[in-house]
Short mmCIF file of C-alpha atoms in Angstrom, two decimals:
data_model
loop_
_atom_site.label_atom_id
_atom_site.label_comp_id
_atom_site.label_asym_id
_atom_site.label_seq_id
_atom_site.Cartn_x
_atom_site.Cartn_y
_atom_site.Cartn_z
CA MET E 16 110.69 93.37 -63.83
CA THR E 17 111.03 91.99 -67.46
CA HIS E 18 111.14 96.39 -68.56
CA SER E 19 112.84 99.18 -67.18
CA PRO E 20 109.77 100.07 -64.52
CA GLU E 21 109.99 104.21 -64.45
CA THR E 22 110.09 106.16 -60.62
CA ALA E 23 108.77 109.15 -59.44
CA THR E 24 110.12 109.79 -55.79
CA VAL E 25 107.85 111.11 -53.87
CA MET E 26 109.79 111.63 -50.35
CA THR E 27 113.60 112.50 -49.52
CA ALA E 28 115.56 110.79 -46.61
CA ALA E 29 114.44 114.41 -44.77
CA ASP E 30 110.89 114.10 -45.26
CA ILE E 31 110.59 110.44 -43.86
CA ASP E 32 112.48 111.37 -41.43
CA ARG E 33 109.94 114.83 -40.24
CA ALA E 34 106.98 112.34 -40.64
CA LEU E 35 108.38 110.10 -38.38
CA THR E 36 109.53 113.03 -36.07
CA ARG E 37 105.69 113.85 -36.44
CA ILE E 38 103.94 110.21 -35.76
CA ALA E 39 106.31 110.36 -32.35
CA HIS E 40 104.41 113.62 -31.25
CA GLU E 41 100.73 112.59 -32.56
CA ILE E 42 100.83 109.03 -29.99
CA VAL E 43 102.26 111.25 -27.05
CA GLU E 44 99.67 113.46 -28.47
CA ALA E 45 96.76 110.40 -28.41
CA GLN E 46 98.06 108.61 -25.68
CA ARG E 47 98.50 111.68 -23.39
CA GLY E 48 102.22 109.96 -22.96
CA THR E 49 103.90 106.43 -23.48
CA ASP E 50 102.32 104.81 -20.68
CA LYS E 51 101.80 100.74 -21.73
CA LEU E 52 102.57 101.85 -24.58
CA ILE E 53 104.41 99.06 -26.90
CA LEU E 54 105.09 99.85 -30.47
CA CYS E 55 105.07 96.60 -32.69
CA GLY E 56 106.96 96.96 -36.26
CA ILE E 57 105.66 94.95 -38.75
CA PRO E 58 108.39 92.92 -41.53
CA ARG E 59 110.07 93.77 -42.62
CA ARG E 60 110.35 97.17 -43.24
CA GLY E 61 107.96 98.14 -40.39
CA VAL E 62 110.54 96.88 -37.41
CA PRO E 63 113.08 99.94 -38.52
CA LEU E 64 110.42 102.05 -38.64
CA ALA E 65 109.31 101.50 -35.09
CA GLN E 66 112.77 101.45 -33.84
CA ARG E 67 113.40 104.89 -35.31
CA LEU E 68 109.55 106.12 -33.84
CA GLY E 69 110.76 103.83 -30.65
CA ALA E 70 113.73 106.25 -30.38
CA LYS E 71 112.14 109.60 -31.05
CA LEU E 72 109.34 108.98 -27.80
CA ALA E 73 112.36 108.57 -26.38
CA ASN E 74 113.94 112.09 -26.85
CA ILE E 75 110.08 113.02 -26.24
CA ASP E 76 108.77 111.29 -23.17
CA ALA E 77 112.30 110.32 -20.96
CA SER E 78 109.80 107.79 -19.46
CA PHE E 79 109.40 105.73 -22.49
CA ASP E 80 112.07 102.79 -22.71
CA PRO E 81 112.81 101.99 -26.15
CA ALA E 82 114.15 98.73 -24.82
CA THR E 83 110.83 97.65 -23.34
CA SER E 84 108.91 98.82 -25.43
CA LEU E 85 110.13 97.73 -28.90
CA GLY E 86 108.49 94.26 -30.88
CA SER E 87 108.16 92.64 -33.61
CA LEU E 88 105.43 90.82 -35.36
CA ASP E 89 105.27 88.66 -38.14
CA VAL E 90 101.79 87.78 -39.87
CA THR E 91 103.20 86.01 -42.22
CA MET E 92 101.17 82.57 -41.13
CA TYR E 93 98.52 84.60 -40.81
CA ARG E 94 97.85 85.56 -43.80
CA ASP E 95 94.97 85.02 -45.85
CA ASP E 96 97.15 84.75 -49.88
CA LEU E 97 98.95 82.36 -48.85
CA ARG E 98 97.11 80.05 -51.50
CA THR E 99 97.59 82.37 -53.71
CA SER E 100 100.86 84.38 -53.28
CA GLY E 101 102.61 81.62 -51.61
CA ALA E 102 104.84 80.22 -48.95
CA ARG E 103 107.38 83.22 -47.36
CA THR E 104 109.56 82.34 -44.79
CA PRO E 105 108.16 83.52 -41.91
CA GLU E 106 110.37 86.86 -39.87
CA PRO E 107 110.79 86.66 -36.38
CA THR E 108 108.57 88.09 -33.71
CA GLN E 109 109.69 89.08 -30.84
CA LEU E 110 107.29 91.19 -28.23
CA PRO E 111 108.41 92.55 -24.64
CA THR E 112 108.92 89.62 -22.11
CA THR E 113 105.51 91.32 -20.09
CA GLY E 114 103.55 90.90 -22.98
CA ILE E 115 101.27 92.92 -24.20
CA ASP E 116 97.65 92.09 -21.73
CA GLY E 117 96.40 95.95 -21.02
CA SER E 118 98.94 97.71 -23.58
CA THR E 119 98.12 100.18 -26.03
CA VAL E 120 99.89 98.01 -29.08
CA VAL E 121 100.59 100.30 -31.66
CA LEU E 122 101.29 98.65 -35.02
CA VAL E 123 104.10 100.25 -37.76
CA ASP E 124 104.49 99.34 -40.55
CA ASP E 125 105.63 101.01 -43.86
CA VAL E 126 102.88 101.02 -46.77
CA LEU E 127 99.00 100.66 -46.06
CA TYR E 128 97.18 99.30 -49.14
CA SER E 129 94.59 96.86 -49.09
CA GLY E 130 94.68 96.50 -45.67
CA ARG E 131 95.24 92.52 -45.65
CA THR E 132 98.12 92.84 -43.40
CA ILE E 133 96.93 94.85 -40.75
CA ARG E 134 93.99 92.54 -40.63
CA ALA E 135 96.25 90.05 -40.68
CA ALA E 136 98.45 90.83 -37.71
CA LEU E 137 95.03 91.72 -35.86
CA ASP E 138 94.61 88.03 -35.94
CA ALA E 139 98.49 87.18 -35.14
CA LEU E 140 98.53 90.07 -31.97
CA SER E 141 95.51 88.27 -29.85
CA ASP E 142 97.37 85.41 -30.31
CA TYR E 143 99.87 86.86 -28.36
CA GLY E 144 97.31 88.58 -26.01
CA ARG E 145 94.22 91.05 -25.11
CA PRO E 146 95.08 94.68 -25.35
CA GLN E 147 94.25 97.76 -24.48
CA ALA E 148 93.66 99.41 -27.10
CA VAL E 149 95.48 98.98 -30.91
CA ARG E 150 96.17 101.77 -33.04
CA LEU E 151 98.52 101.77 -36.20
CA ALA E 152 100.80 104.09 -37.78
CA VAL E 153 102.03 104.00 -41.27
CA LEU E 154 104.65 105.59 -43.21
CA VAL E 155 102.47 105.84 -46.92
CA ASP E 156 98.66 105.61 -46.92
CA ARG E 157 98.76 104.91 -50.98
CA GLY E 158 94.71 104.12 -50.82
CA HIS E 159 92.44 100.93 -52.41
CA ARG E 160 91.64 99.73 -49.23
CA GLU E 161 89.58 96.83 -49.64
CA LEU E 162 88.58 95.89 -45.10
CA PRO E 163 86.69 98.44 -42.77
CA ILE E 164 90.46 99.38 -41.89
CA ARG E 165 91.80 103.03 -41.86
CA ALA E 166 95.22 104.47 -39.63
CA ASP E 167 95.77 106.59 -36.82
CA HIS E 168 98.36 107.92 -37.87
CA VAL E 169 100.36 108.52 -41.54
CA GLY E 170 103.72 109.97 -42.49
CA LYS E 171 102.33 110.97 -46.19
CA ASN E 172 99.01 109.86 -48.12
CA ILE E 173 99.98 109.10 -51.59
CA PRO E 174 97.47 108.58 -54.22
CA THR E 175 98.35 105.35 -56.52
CA SER E 176 96.53 103.66 -59.68
CA ARG E 177 96.59 100.21 -58.88
CA ASN E 178 98.59 99.12 -61.89
CA GLU E 179 101.00 101.83 -59.65
CA ARG E 180 104.29 99.80 -57.25
CA VAL E 181 105.06 102.10 -53.95
CA GLY E 182 108.97 101.00 -53.22
CA VAL E 183 109.78 102.51 -49.82
CA ARG E 184 113.42 102.19 -49.57
CA LEU E 185 114.98 101.68 -46.23
CA ALA E 186 119.31 101.66 -44.90
CA ASP E 187 118.63 98.87 -43.09
CA ILE E 188 116.93 97.18 -45.25
CA ASP E 189 117.77 97.79 -48.81
CA GLY E 190 121.93 98.78 -47.43
CA LEU E 191 121.34 102.18 -48.51
CA ALA E 192 123.54 105.58 -47.06
CA ALA E 193 120.82 107.05 -44.50
CA ASP E 194 120.73 110.04 -46.96
CA ALA E 195 119.94 107.75 -49.81
CA GLU E 196 116.71 106.36 -48.18
CA GLN E 197 113.85 107.46 -50.09
CA VAL E 198 109.56 106.55 -50.94
CA VAL E 199 109.44 105.83 -55.09
CA ILE E 200 106.16 105.61 -56.73
CA ILE E 201 107.00 102.70 -59.76
CA ARG E 202 105.11 102.73 -62.93
CA MET H 18 109.05 72.06 -53.97
CA LYS H 19 105.93 69.77 -54.61
CA HIS H 20 106.97 67.66 -52.23
CA LEU H 21 109.75 66.68 -49.77
CA LEU H 22 111.27 62.82 -50.34
CA ASP H 23 113.98 62.83 -49.10
CA THR H 24 117.01 64.84 -48.12
CA GLN H 25 120.03 63.73 -51.04
CA GLY H 26 117.59 66.20 -53.89
CA LEU H 27 117.43 69.21 -52.02
CA GLY H 28 119.02 71.52 -52.57
CA TYR H 29 120.74 74.19 -49.66
CA ASP H 30 118.39 76.84 -50.55
CA ASP H 31 115.08 75.08 -49.92
CA ALA H 32 117.03 73.57 -46.89
CA LEU H 33 117.58 76.64 -45.34
CA ALA H 34 114.34 78.13 -46.24
CA ILE H 35 112.71 75.37 -44.08
CA LEU H 36 114.85 75.24 -40.89
CA ASP H 37 114.63 79.75 -40.87
CA THR H 38 110.87 79.07 -40.88
CA ALA H 39 110.71 76.11 -38.29
CA GLU H 40 112.97 79.10 -36.46
CA GLU H 41 109.68 80.65 -36.03
CA MET H 42 107.90 77.77 -35.70
CA THR H 43 109.71 77.22 -31.88
CA ALA H 44 108.66 80.34 -31.04
CA VAL H 45 104.82 78.85 -31.64
CA SER H 46 105.10 75.75 -28.95
CA SER H 47 105.96 78.24 -26.22
CA ARG H 48 102.99 80.72 -26.63
CA GLU H 49 100.00 80.61 -24.89
CA VAL H 50 97.66 79.90 -27.76
CA LYS H 51 99.64 77.39 -29.75
CA LYS H 52 98.40 77.62 -33.63
CA LEU H 53 98.28 79.23 -36.20
CA PRO H 54 95.43 80.27 -38.36
CA THR H 55 97.70 79.02 -41.59
CA LEU H 56 96.54 76.05 -42.92
CA ARG H 57 92.73 76.31 -42.18
CA GLY H 58 90.94 74.12 -44.02
CA ARG H 59 93.66 71.63 -45.63
CA THR H 60 93.37 67.86 -44.41
CA VAL H 61 97.03 66.09 -43.85
CA VAL H 62 96.97 62.91 -43.88
CA ASN H 63 98.98 60.81 -42.22
CA LEU H 64 99.65 56.76 -44.08
CA PHE H 65 101.78 54.96 -41.70
CA TYR H 66 102.95 51.20 -43.24
CA GLU H 67 105.15 51.14 -40.01
CA ASP H 68 104.58 51.50 -36.29
CA SER H 69 105.20 54.73 -35.32
CA THR H 70 104.00 56.61 -32.55
CA ARG H 71 106.56 59.45 -32.00
CA THR H 72 107.23 60.83 -36.07
CA ARG H 73 103.12 60.37 -36.17
CA ILE H 74 102.56 62.58 -33.04
CA SER H 75 104.75 64.67 -34.92
CA PHE H 76 103.05 64.86 -37.64
CA GLU H 77 99.82 65.09 -36.68
CA ALA H 78 101.37 68.48 -33.93
CA ALA H 79 102.78 70.04 -36.53
CA ALA H 80 99.16 70.12 -38.78
CA LYS H 81 97.06 70.82 -35.97
CA ARG H 82 99.18 73.25 -34.56
CA LEU H 83 98.98 74.94 -38.68
CA SER H 84 94.97 74.33 -38.06
CA ALA H 85 94.66 71.53 -40.68
CA ASP H 86 92.32 68.17 -40.42
CA VAL H 87 94.06 65.20 -40.01
CA MET H 88 93.06 61.97 -40.84
CA ASN H 89 95.03 59.14 -39.67
CA PHE H 90 95.71 55.69 -41.29
CA SER H 91 97.29 52.84 -39.53
CA ALA H 92 97.99 50.07 -42.05
CA LYS H 93 97.38 47.58 -38.74
CA GLY H 94 93.69 46.54 -38.63
CA SER H 95 93.23 48.34 -42.32
CA SER H 96 91.71 47.98 -45.47
CA VAL H 97 95.00 46.91 -45.85
CA SER H 98 95.23 43.98 -43.98
CA LYS H 99 92.57 42.54 -45.78
CA GLY H 100 94.77 43.11 -49.11
CA GLU H 101 94.16 46.56 -50.66
CA SER H 102 96.90 48.19 -52.70
CA LEU H 103 98.85 51.20 -52.09
CA LYS H 104 97.05 52.74 -55.35
CA ASP H 105 94.25 52.11 -53.86
CA THR H 106 94.37 53.58 -50.21
CA VAL H 107 95.90 56.32 -52.06
CA GLN H 108 93.16 57.45 -54.47
CA THR H 109 90.99 56.77 -51.89
CA LEU H 110 92.22 58.89 -49.43
CA ASP H 111 92.67 61.06 -52.81
CA ALA H 112 88.80 61.16 -53.09
CA MET H 113 88.45 61.94 -49.53
CA GLY H 114 90.31 65.70 -50.20
CA ALA H 115 93.64 64.94 -48.96
CA ASP H 116 96.01 67.95 -49.70
CA ALA H 117 99.00 66.49 -48.09
CA ILE H 118 100.02 62.64 -47.54
CA VAL H 119 102.41 61.69 -45.55
CA ILE H 120 104.00 58.41 -46.19
CA ARG H 121 106.11 56.37 -44.22
CA HIS H 122 106.65 52.24 -45.68
CA SER H 123 108.44 48.93 -45.46
CA ALA H 124 109.56 49.65 -48.59
CA SER H 125 112.28 52.09 -50.21
CA GLY H 126 111.12 54.42 -52.43
CA ALA H 127 107.42 54.22 -51.87
CA ALA H 128 107.11 57.78 -51.04
CA ALA H 129 109.20 58.63 -54.28
CA GLN H 130 106.68 56.42 -56.20
CA LEU H 131 103.42 57.60 -55.01
CA ALA H 132 104.79 61.23 -56.03
CA ALA H 133 105.47 60.54 -59.30
CA SER H 134 102.25 58.65 -59.39
CA ASP H 135 99.02 60.60 -60.67
CA TRP H 136 97.27 58.93 -57.77
CA SER H 137 96.45 61.87 -55.86
CA GLU H 138 97.45 65.42 -55.96
CA ALA H 139 98.74 66.11 -52.60
CA ALA H 140 101.46 67.39 -51.63
CA VAL H 141 103.33 63.86 -50.73
CA VAL H 142 106.22 64.16 -47.30
CA ASN H 143 108.37 60.92 -46.83
CA ALA H 144 108.08 60.25 -43.36
CA GLY H 145 110.45 57.54 -43.97
CA ASP H 146 111.37 54.50 -46.29
CA GLY H 147 112.34 51.26 -45.54
CA THR H 148 115.91 51.91 -45.28
CA HIS H 149 116.14 54.32 -47.92
CA GLU H 150 115.63 57.57 -46.20
CA HIS H 151 113.67 59.70 -43.54
CA PRO H 152 113.75 63.46 -44.55
CA THR H 153 112.60 65.18 -41.61
CA GLN H 154 114.35 63.41 -39.26
CA ALA H 155 117.43 64.86 -40.86
CA LEU H 156 116.32 68.49 -40.68
CA LEU H 157 115.52 68.56 -37.28
CA ASP H 158 119.06 66.99 -36.58
CA ALA H 159 119.95 70.25 -38.48
CA LEU H 160 117.74 72.80 -36.40
CA THR H 161 119.64 71.65 -33.32
CA LEU H 162 123.14 71.69 -34.20
CA ARG H 163 122.22 74.49 -35.83
CA ARG H 164 121.01 75.94 -32.17
CA GLY H 165 123.05 74.73 -30.17
CA TRP H 166 126.14 75.87 -32.69
CA SER H 167 124.87 79.51 -32.59
CA SER H 168 123.16 79.90 -29.18
CA ALA H 169 127.70 79.03 -28.37
CA HIS H 170 128.32 81.38 -30.55
CA SER H 171 126.40 84.24 -29.38
CA SER H 172 124.56 84.70 -33.02
CA SER H 173 121.22 84.25 -34.76
CA PRO H 174 120.82 80.87 -36.13
CA ARG H 175 118.86 82.54 -38.74
CA GLY H 176 120.13 81.88 -42.71
CA THR H 177 123.37 80.37 -41.22
CA ASP H 178 124.48 76.68 -42.64
CA LEU H 179 126.64 74.05 -40.90
CA SER H 180 129.78 74.62 -42.27
CA GLY H 181 132.82 74.36 -39.65
CA MET H 182 131.06 71.47 -37.45
CA LYS H 183 131.81 68.15 -37.53
CA VAL H 184 129.82 65.41 -36.94
CA LEU H 185 129.52 61.67 -36.15
CA ILE H 186 126.72 59.14 -36.62
CA VAL H 187 127.39 56.14 -34.79
CA GLY H 188 126.04 52.96 -34.56
CA ASP H 189 123.52 51.08 -37.45
CA ILE H 190 124.16 53.23 -40.20
CA VAL H 191 123.38 50.04 -42.85
CA HIS H 192 119.73 49.84 -41.61
CA SER H 193 119.74 53.54 -41.27
CA ARG H 194 117.65 56.14 -43.01
CA VAL H 195 117.85 58.23 -40.84
CA ALA H 196 121.34 58.17 -41.36
CA ARG H 197 121.48 58.49 -44.99
CA SER H 198 119.40 61.25 -44.43
CA ASN H 199 121.40 63.07 -42.29
CA VAL H 200 124.87 62.81 -44.60
CA TRP H 201 123.67 64.06 -47.21
CA LEU H 202 122.46 66.99 -45.39
CA LEU H 203 124.77 67.45 -43.69
CA ARG H 204 126.55 67.55 -46.43
CA THR H 205 124.84 70.31 -48.71
CA LEU H 206 124.29 72.22 -45.40
CA GLY H 207 128.66 72.70 -45.67
CA ALA H 208 129.35 69.92 -42.35
CA GLU H 209 131.63 67.31 -42.19
CA VAL H 210 130.22 64.18 -41.41
CA HIS H 211 131.98 61.17 -40.02
CA LEU H 212 130.23 57.60 -39.51
CA ALA H 213 131.85 54.55 -36.63
CA ALA H 214 130.34 51.36 -36.98
CA PRO H 215 131.48 48.45 -37.38
CA ALA H 216 132.50 47.17 -40.74
CA THR H 217 129.19 44.78 -40.59
CA LEU H 218 126.35 47.69 -39.95
CA LEU H 219 128.27 49.64 -42.77
CA PRO H 220 126.19 50.02 -46.38
CA TYR H 221 127.95 48.63 -49.50
CA GLY H 222 129.52 51.24 -51.30
CA VAL H 223 129.79 53.70 -48.07
CA GLU H 224 133.72 54.96 -49.19
CA SER H 225 132.24 56.06 -52.09
CA TRP H 226 129.74 58.51 -49.70
CA PRO H 227 131.46 62.10 -48.60
CA VAL H 228 132.41 61.03 -45.51
CA THR H 229 134.77 59.80 -43.24
CA VAL H 230 134.84 56.42 -41.75
CA HIS H 231 136.52 54.93 -39.13
CA TYR H 232 136.36 51.61 -37.57
CA SER H 233 136.92 52.38 -34.08
CA LEU H 234 134.51 54.22 -31.87
CA ASP H 235 137.02 55.76 -29.59
CA GLU H 236 139.30 56.58 -32.56
CA ALA H 237 136.20 58.13 -34.35
CA LEU H 238 135.82 60.38 -30.61
CA SER H 239 139.46 61.89 -30.72
CA ALA H 240 138.92 63.82 -33.60
CA ALA H 241 137.09 66.17 -32.04
CA PRO H 242 134.03 66.14 -33.31
CA ASP H 243 131.22 68.98 -32.33
CA ALA H 244 128.08 67.29 -32.78
CA VAL H 245 127.81 62.86 -31.62
CA MET H 246 125.18 60.72 -32.72
CA MET H 247 123.88 57.87 -31.87
CA LEU H 248 121.77 55.88 -33.32
CA ARG H 249 119.14 53.07 -32.39
CA VAL H 250 120.04 49.16 -32.92
CA GLN H 251 117.67 48.27 -35.06
CA ALA H 252 116.46 44.82 -33.22
CA GLU H 253 113.50 45.01 -35.88
CA ARG H 254 115.50 44.83 -39.55
CA MET H 255 118.23 42.73 -38.15
CA GLY H 256 117.29 39.45 -40.19
CA GLY H 257 120.99 38.09 -39.58
CA VAL H 258 123.36 38.36 -36.83
CA PHE H 259 125.24 41.75 -36.94
CA PHE H 260 127.14 41.56 -33.27
CA PRO H 261 127.61 38.59 -31.83
CA THR H 262 126.58 40.25 -28.37
CA ALA H 263 124.31 43.03 -27.48
CA ALA H 264 127.26 43.60 -24.58
CA GLU H 265 130.00 43.80 -27.27
CA TYR H 266 128.20 45.88 -29.41
CA THR H 267 127.59 48.56 -25.71
CA ARG H 268 131.38 48.04 -25.11
CA ARG H 269 132.59 49.44 -28.55
CA TRP H 270 130.00 51.48 -30.03
CA GLY H 271 127.90 52.31 -27.51
CA LEU H 272 128.11 55.97 -25.32
CA THR H 273 129.65 54.39 -22.37
CA ASP H 274 130.31 56.23 -19.00
CA GLU H 275 133.38 56.40 -19.52
CA ARG H 276 133.44 57.41 -23.28
CA LEU H 277 130.83 60.72 -21.61
CA VAL H 278 133.96 61.94 -19.78
CA VAL H 279 135.66 61.46 -22.96
CA VAL H 280 132.13 63.80 -24.86
CA GLU H 281 132.75 65.71 -21.83
CA ARG H 282 136.04 67.17 -23.19
CA LEU H 283 135.00 68.14 -26.65
CA GLN H 284 133.97 71.46 -27.04
CA LEU H 285 131.62 73.16 -30.00
CA GLY H 286 134.36 74.15 -32.10
CA ASP H 287 136.17 76.64 -30.64
CA THR H 288 133.60 77.87 -28.05
CA GLU H 289 133.49 77.75 -24.16
CA ALA H 290 130.31 75.00 -25.38
CA PRO H 291 129.90 71.48 -24.58
CA ALA H 292 129.84 68.68 -27.78
CA LEU H 293 126.11 68.10 -28.29
CA ILE H 294 124.91 64.49 -27.74
CA LEU H 295 121.96 63.53 -30.85
CA HIS H 296 119.67 59.97 -30.66
CA PRO H 297 116.74 60.27 -32.59
CA GLY H 298 114.72 57.76 -30.74
CA PRO H 299 113.63 55.97 -28.98
CA MET H 300 116.69 54.97 -26.59
CA ASN H 301 117.67 51.36 -26.02
CA ARG H 302 119.20 53.13 -22.39
CA GLY H 303 121.97 50.86 -21.82
CA VAL H 304 122.72 49.21 -25.32
CA GLU H 305 124.08 52.46 -27.69
CA ILE H 306 123.30 55.10 -24.76
CA SER H 307 123.97 54.85 -21.12
CA SER H 308 121.80 56.32 -19.27
CA ALA H 309 124.00 59.45 -17.56
CA ALA H 310 124.60 59.78 -21.33
CA ALA H 311 121.16 60.46 -22.82
CA ASP H 312 119.66 62.45 -19.23
CA SER H 313 123.32 64.40 -19.19
CA PRO H 314 122.66 68.53 -20.06
CA GLN H 315 125.34 67.77 -23.59
CA ALA H 316 122.40 65.46 -24.72
CA LYS H 317 119.81 66.99 -27.02
CA ILE H 318 117.27 64.44 -27.47
CA LEU H 319 113.80 66.40 -25.74
CA ASP H 320 115.45 69.53 -27.53
CA GLN H 321 114.76 67.10 -31.49
CA VAL H 322 111.65 66.28 -30.02
CA ALA H 323 110.39 69.93 -30.41
CA HIS H 324 112.57 70.82 -33.38
CA GLY H 325 110.21 68.31 -35.17
CA VAL H 326 107.10 69.49 -34.29
CA ALA H 327 108.48 72.79 -35.70
CA VAL H 328 109.77 71.19 -38.64
CA ARG H 329 107.19 69.20 -39.38
CA MET H 330 105.14 72.41 -39.69
CA ALA H 331 107.43 74.60 -41.39
CA VAL H 332 107.08 71.36 -44.46
CA LEU H 333 103.55 71.28 -44.10
CA HIS H 334 103.36 75.39 -44.48
CA LEU H 335 106.09 75.75 -47.35
CA LEU H 336 104.60 72.87 -49.10
CA LEU H 337 100.90 73.61 -48.54
CA SER H 338 101.60 77.15 -49.68
CA GLN H 339 101.92 78.04 -53.26
CA ARG H 340 105.28 78.61 -54.65
CA GLN H 341 105.92 82.53 -54.98
CA HIS H 342 105.95 83.61 -58.41
CA ASP H 343 107.81 86.99 -57.66
CA GLY H 344 109.65 88.04 -54.26
CA ASN H 345 108.07 91.95 -54.51
CA HIS H 346 104.97 93.36 -52.66
CA ASP H 347 104.13 96.24 -51.11
CA GLU H 348 102.71 95.24 -48.47
#
């Protein structure tokens, strides 16, 4: 950053928690339960979000076991912009040891923007197995899709311009206090 | 990082980035689909002026797992045997569209010369140049050491270096580019490096290296290293007489069954886990390492081979994807 950017808070810690609670209920409703359900976070910020969704699902439906139904899926090596945006060190991919064949995988990410990350995630997922269905849950949908991809569960739709950036600041990743978490728009 | 030429000039952050990336690449080999689309449409040339099976196959597997196209060029039976110069060979390969050139050459500095020239735009990876360096071998050794260390400590290897580790390198140091690359890399990563070799197989000026030199293997083992790396006796590079007989070398410098008993009692740090035995291969069983030592559960020699593919995948990925300008993406 060469100049100090202007930021506006669009979600507070409480808003984020309420949005995740609603998404958890939506997932149970849409799947008619949590049978064969796998929550798969996309590093980095999708992973803690998936863990929180998992904890909420376990509260709603006691048969859901977060220990065997949570995963992370790194998409670095599947991106189509490696040549222009450069090499990032991949994050760990950890999927349930039972595999993903025949399950319903809910991909979890923080911000849905161009859709290219999700395209990469779908490619990555197909290298690990053949899920019965793949769904997408995001905390923020900021528009400007470049691919025919949409989210099944959205925490908040935030209209943005392409010049703006959306920052999701989470306790686990950004080293904040839990009540200081927020989603901001950076102009 | 545009090229990977040596470990002496490899910074701490770049080294850790390679190891952390390789850490994720090791998982690819255990998947059902052992392939990533990362380098689809890119071309990697293996330009080998010296015999090599393991390194070439390892680089080939790494490039193929990243979906790159691979061209293998070995000097034997090629235009080189008709007298073609390195420059002409490289320019020919460049005209065919090579994105990366993996070069092994008997002349020290061949890779650096290629990288400094304007013969090709390709990224250059040194796969061993004379008695200078073999950086990917040192990186795979470091990955093996780091994984052994962190699994003994039940911690995650990601982002950690080798501080606290004591590594002993034994044998033909003077001819070994593996030893040189390891000395620089292990020091960069914070490990303590010990060398044990007969004086005839130590390089001139070794006292200026950041290492502790032992002139007796038994004395070096009594310093309680966490890992023992046995080097191959390189008969093909020994023009002179460096030790009287192979049997004497084995008796004084080999990891024999008797010394294996000592190594079995060594521990990894302050954990219960035993120390690690490494060997870059190919092994001369019965010369520098006994069969019992090579096949012992402490020996990580096959892990080293597997880690070699992962490290080379990481290097090709990091060199062939451009450097990032800022670390901040929304997605």
